[in-house]
Amino acid sequence: MSIEEANLLLNDWVTNERLRLHMKQVAANMKAWAEEKENADEHLAKKWELAGLLHDADWEKYPDQHCRIIIEELESRNIDPEVIQCIASHGPGYFGVEPQSKMDKMIYAIDELSGFVHAAALIRPTLYEGLEVKSVLKRLKSPAFAAQVSREDINDAVSRIDVTLEELIQFIIDHQKAVN
Ligand SMILES: [Fe+2]
């Protein structure tokens, strides 16, 4: 599946602009991480990007069956099993599939934090401009802010990778601010 086809599927299945943006931001972070931190070639970086683009594709239409439906769809289209495993494991506490590869572990961590960083940017007059890691960390310690984002999941996800929370927040700020 090409990135163009994945975008068509995303735009077809998801009407909520916020959710679309979230998926595109996760995709941008995943692609950039693969290229900059994992030395990925074009083919591998595309897998990371595809997983990000499609990981929540069935969330709006089938919230009770998230991510079973998108996985069935991708299996019927013969998508790379590594991409399918990555999507299946992006919420181990909910779907019962453990992240195995670095790609799996990174989507779990980026998914949780990307939405949180975006929420922290949205309440600022200058949005991402001047947004600092320490202010995101401060918001994380305030349970009322973006209360739907599980701090437990963030900590669990980050504990599985050799990246600090601070480093990942900075990476996300830098790489998703241009996606809108
Ligand atoms: Fe997500």
mmCIF file of C-alpha atoms and ligand atoms in Angstrom:
data_model
loop_
_atom_site.group_PDB
_atom_site.id
_atom_site.type_symbol
_atom_site.label_atom_id
_atom_site.label_comp_id
_atom_site.label_asym_id
_atom_site.label_seq_id
_atom_site.Cartn_x
_atom_site.Cartn_y
_atom_site.Cartn_z
ATOM 1 C CA MET A 1 0.000 0.000 0.000
ATOM 2 C CA SER A 2 1.325 3.415 -0.926
ATOM 3 C CA ILE A 3 1.162 6.469 1.306
ATOM 4 C CA GLU A 4 -1.351 7.934 -1.166
ATOM 5 C CA GLU A 5 -3.613 4.885 -0.782
ATOM 6 C CA ALA A 6 -3.298 5.059 2.996
ATOM 7 C CA ASN A 7 -4.328 8.721 2.918
ATOM 8 C CA LEU A 8 -7.343 7.841 0.760
ATOM 9 C CA LEU A 9 -8.373 5.163 3.263
ATOM 10 C CA LEU A 10 -7.857 7.560 6.160
ATOM 11 C CA ASN A 11 -9.916 10.313 4.508
ATOM 12 C CA ASP A 12 -12.598 7.803 3.574
ATOM 13 C CA TRP A 13 -12.953 6.183 7.007
ATOM 14 C CA VAL A 14 -12.345 9.188 9.257
ATOM 15 C CA THR A 15 -14.409 12.380 9.077
ATOM 16 C CA ASN A 16 -13.344 13.888 12.406
ATOM 17 C CA GLU A 17 -10.684 16.484 11.586
ATOM 18 C CA ARG A 18 -9.001 16.181 14.969
ATOM 19 C CA LEU A 19 -8.639 12.442 14.629
ATOM 20 C CA ARG A 20 -7.305 12.818 11.078
ATOM 21 C CA LEU A 21 -4.752 15.329 12.299
ATOM 22 C CA HIS A 22 -3.758 13.023 15.169
ATOM 23 C CA MET A 23 -3.121 10.149 12.747
ATOM 24 C CA LYS A 24 -1.095 12.399 10.429
ATOM 25 C CA GLN A 25 0.934 13.743 13.332
ATOM 26 C CA VAL A 26 1.708 10.251 14.607
ATOM 27 C CA ALA A 27 2.699 9.286 11.045
ATOM 28 C CA ALA A 28 5.040 12.282 10.720
ATOM 29 C CA ASN A 29 6.693 11.466 14.042
ATOM 30 C CA MET A 30 7.048 7.786 13.150
ATOM 31 C CA LYS A 31 8.563 8.501 9.727
ATOM 32 C CA ALA A 32 10.970 11.057 11.150
ATOM 33 C CA TRP A 33 11.993 8.729 13.979
ATOM 34 C CA ALA A 34 12.706 5.894 11.548
ATOM 35 C CA GLU A 35 14.798 8.134 9.313
ATOM 36 C CA GLU A 36 16.668 10.065 11.983
ATOM 37 C CA LYS A 37 17.064 7.543 14.797
ATOM 38 C CA GLU A 38 16.824 4.102 13.204
ATOM 39 C CA ASN A 39 18.789 4.751 10.018
ATOM 40 C CA ALA A 40 15.819 3.481 8.029
ATOM 41 C CA ASP A 41 15.896 3.426 4.264
ATOM 42 C CA GLU A 42 12.906 4.674 2.258
ATOM 43 C CA HIS A 43 11.174 1.292 2.304
ATOM 44 C CA LEU A 44 11.431 0.879 6.071
ATOM 45 C CA ALA A 45 10.514 4.483 6.829
ATOM 46 C CA LYS A 46 7.376 3.989 4.739
ATOM 47 C CA LYS A 47 6.301 1.107 7.000
ATOM 48 C CA TRP A 48 6.656 3.304 10.074
ATOM 49 C CA GLU A 49 4.698 6.071 8.355
ATOM 50 C CA LEU A 50 1.935 3.697 7.195
ATOM 51 C CA ALA A 51 1.463 2.308 10.698
ATOM 52 C CA GLY A 52 1.122 5.847 12.034
ATOM 53 C CA LEU A 53 -1.281 6.929 9.313
ATOM 54 C CA LEU A 54 -3.625 3.979 9.771
ATOM 55 C CA HIS A 55 -3.389 3.054 13.466
ATOM 56 C CA ASP A 56 -6.715 4.668 14.428
ATOM 57 C CA ALA A 57 -8.521 4.321 11.084
ATOM 58 C CA ASP A 58 -11.423 2.337 12.538
ATOM 59 C CA TRP A 59 -11.731 4.283 15.786
ATOM 60 C CA GLU A 60 -14.462 6.658 14.620
ATOM 61 C CA LYS A 61 -16.691 4.133 12.834
ATOM 62 C CA TYR A 62 -16.155 1.104 15.053
ATOM 63 C CA PRO A 63 -15.031 2.272 18.505
ATOM 64 C CA ASP A 64 -16.098 -1.029 20.075
ATOM 65 C CA GLN A 65 -14.065 -3.046 17.600
ATOM 66 C CA HIS A 66 -10.986 -0.811 17.378
ATOM 67 C CA CYS A 67 -8.387 -2.027 15.910
ATOM 68 C CA ARG A 68 -9.854 -5.343 14.759
ATOM 69 C CA ILE A 69 -11.640 -3.810 11.769
ATOM 70 C CA ILE A 70 -8.665 -1.935 10.357
ATOM 71 C CA ILE A 71 -6.510 -5.029 10.796
ATOM 72 C CA GLU A 72 -9.025 -7.143 8.854
ATOM 73 C CA GLU A 73 -9.062 -4.501 6.132
ATOM 74 C CA LEU A 74 -5.268 -4.379 5.922
ATOM 75 C CA GLU A 75 -4.988 -8.187 5.925
ATOM 76 C CA SER A 76 -7.414 -8.336 3.006
ATOM 77 C CA ARG A 77 -5.140 -5.915 1.158
ATOM 78 C CA ASN A 78 -2.001 -7.947 1.867
ATOM 79 C CA ILE A 79 -0.272 -5.235 3.848
ATOM 80 C CA ASP A 80 3.133 -6.021 5.350
ATOM 81 C CA PRO A 81 2.571 -8.127 8.519
ATOM 82 C CA GLU A 82 5.015 -5.882 10.418
ATOM 83 C CA VAL A 83 2.721 -2.906 9.844
ATOM 84 C CA ILE A 84 -0.291 -4.938 10.964
ATOM 85 C CA GLN A 85 1.496 -6.139 14.116
ATOM 86 C CA CYS A 86 2.519 -2.544 14.833
ATOM 87 C CA ILE A 87 -1.065 -1.295 14.613
ATOM 88 C CA ALA A 88 -2.354 -4.257 16.631
ATOM 89 C CA SER A 89 0.083 -3.559 19.468
ATOM 90 C CA HIS A 90 -0.299 0.212 19.786
ATOM 91 C CA GLY A 91 -2.388 -0.133 22.941
ATOM 92 C CA PRO A 92 -1.308 -3.302 24.752
ATOM 93 C CA GLY A 93 -3.451 -2.529 27.769
ATOM 94 C CA TYR A 94 -6.565 -2.494 25.582
ATOM 95 C CA PHE A 95 -6.011 -4.888 22.691
ATOM 96 C CA GLY A 96 -3.915 -7.554 24.408
ATOM 97 C CA VAL A 97 -1.137 -7.554 21.787
ATOM 98 C CA GLU A 98 2.322 -6.779 23.170
ATOM 99 C CA PRO A 99 4.679 -4.478 21.264
ATOM 100 C CA GLN A 100 7.648 -6.499 20.012
ATOM 101 C CA SER A 101 9.743 -4.565 17.507
ATOM 102 C CA LYS A 102 11.158 -1.084 17.959
ATOM 103 C CA MET A 103 8.483 0.150 15.539
ATOM 104 C CA ASP A 104 5.762 -1.351 17.766
ATOM 105 C CA LYS A 105 7.244 0.187 20.900
ATOM 106 C CA MET A 106 7.656 3.591 19.299
ATOM 107 C CA ILE A 107 4.081 3.826 18.032
ATOM 108 C CA TYR A 108 2.837 3.009 21.516
ATOM 109 C CA ALA A 109 4.947 5.781 23.056
ATOM 110 C CA ILE A 110 4.391 8.332 20.272
ATOM 111 C CA ASP A 111 0.641 7.724 20.092
ATOM 112 C CA GLU A 112 0.144 8.573 23.734
ATOM 113 C CA LEU A 113 2.447 11.570 23.781
ATOM 114 C CA SER A 114 1.606 13.096 20.411
ATOM 115 C CA GLY A 115 -1.971 13.876 21.387
ATOM 116 C CA PHE A 116 -0.848 15.200 24.728
ATOM 117 C CA VAL A 117 1.767 17.523 23.233
ATOM 118 C CA HIS A 118 -0.818 18.770 20.746
ATOM 119 C CA ALA A 119 -3.257 19.528 23.564
ATOM 120 C CA ALA A 120 -0.492 21.417 25.375
ATOM 121 C CA ALA A 121 0.183 23.463 22.208
ATOM 122 C CA LEU A 122 -3.475 24.253 21.539
ATOM 123 C CA ILE A 123 -3.953 26.161 24.792
ATOM 124 C CA ARG A 124 -1.083 28.537 23.967
ATOM 125 C CA PRO A 125 -1.618 31.707 21.899
ATOM 126 C CA THR A 126 1.509 30.905 19.885
ATOM 127 C CA LEU A 127 0.734 27.163 19.673
ATOM 128 C CA TYR A 128 3.954 25.212 19.108
ATOM 129 C CA GLU A 129 6.090 28.345 18.886
ATOM 130 C CA GLY A 130 8.109 28.480 22.108
ATOM 131 C CA LEU A 131 6.503 25.348 23.556
ATOM 132 C CA GLU A 132 9.051 23.855 25.944
ATOM 133 C CA VAL A 133 9.493 20.316 27.198
ATOM 134 C CA LYS A 134 9.297 21.484 30.813
ATOM 135 C CA SER A 135 5.840 22.948 30.314
ATOM 136 C CA VAL A 136 4.617 19.685 28.779
ATOM 137 C CA LEU A 137 6.106 17.815 31.767
ATOM 138 C CA LYS A 138 4.306 20.180 34.104
ATOM 139 C CA ARG A 139 0.999 19.504 32.359
ATOM 140 C CA LEU A 140 1.611 15.769 32.651
ATOM 141 C CA LYS A 141 1.772 16.199 36.406
ATOM 142 C CA SER A 142 -1.567 17.961 36.423
ATOM 143 C CA PRO A 143 -4.212 15.208 36.284
ATOM 144 C CA ALA A 144 -7.005 17.551 35.188
ATOM 145 C CA PHE A 145 -5.200 18.581 31.989
ATOM 146 C CA ALA A 146 -6.125 16.342 29.024
ATOM 147 C CA ALA A 147 -7.440 13.936 31.624
ATOM 148 C CA GLN A 148 -8.335 11.321 29.007
ATOM 149 C CA VAL A 149 -4.647 10.766 28.246
ATOM 150 C CA SER A 150 -3.425 7.935 30.459
ATOM 151 C CA ARG A 151 -0.242 8.918 32.309
ATOM 152 C CA GLU A 152 0.129 5.268 33.221
ATOM 153 C CA ASP A 153 0.241 4.299 29.540
ATOM 154 C CA ILE A 154 2.783 7.035 28.810
ATOM 155 C CA ASN A 155 5.061 5.802 31.585
ATOM 156 C CA ASP A 156 4.599 2.180 30.552
ATOM 157 C CA ALA A 157 5.342 2.973 26.895
ATOM 158 C CA VAL A 158 8.448 5.043 27.671
ATOM 159 C CA SER A 159 9.742 2.375 30.078
ATOM 160 C CA ARG A 160 9.909 -0.038 27.124
ATOM 161 C CA ILE A 161 12.264 2.112 25.016
ATOM 162 C CA ASP A 162 15.759 3.453 25.526
ATOM 163 C CA VAL A 163 14.580 7.028 25.145
ATOM 164 C CA THR A 164 13.833 9.469 27.916
ATOM 165 C CA LEU A 165 10.440 11.101 28.259
ATOM 166 C CA GLU A 166 12.089 14.513 27.817
ATOM 167 C CA GLU A 167 13.842 13.452 24.613
ATOM 168 C CA LEU A 168 10.666 12.037 23.114
ATOM 169 C CA ILE A 169 8.591 15.106 23.975
ATOM 170 C CA GLN A 170 11.206 17.345 22.313
ATOM 171 C CA PHE A 171 11.246 15.130 19.238
ATOM 172 C CA ILE A 172 7.457 15.266 18.980
ATOM 173 C CA ILE A 173 7.338 19.055 19.407
ATOM 174 C CA ASP A 174 9.930 19.426 16.644
ATOM 175 C CA HIS A 175 8.354 17.033 14.178
ATOM 176 C CA GLN A 176 4.616 17.442 14.472
ATOM 177 C CA LYS A 177 4.348 21.213 14.651
ATOM 178 C CA ALA A 178 4.342 21.516 10.854
ATOM 179 C CA VAL A 179 1.559 18.943 10.461
ATOM 180 C CA ASN A 180 -1.798 20.651 10.424
HETATM 181 FE FE FE B 1 -3.794 7.136 18.188
#
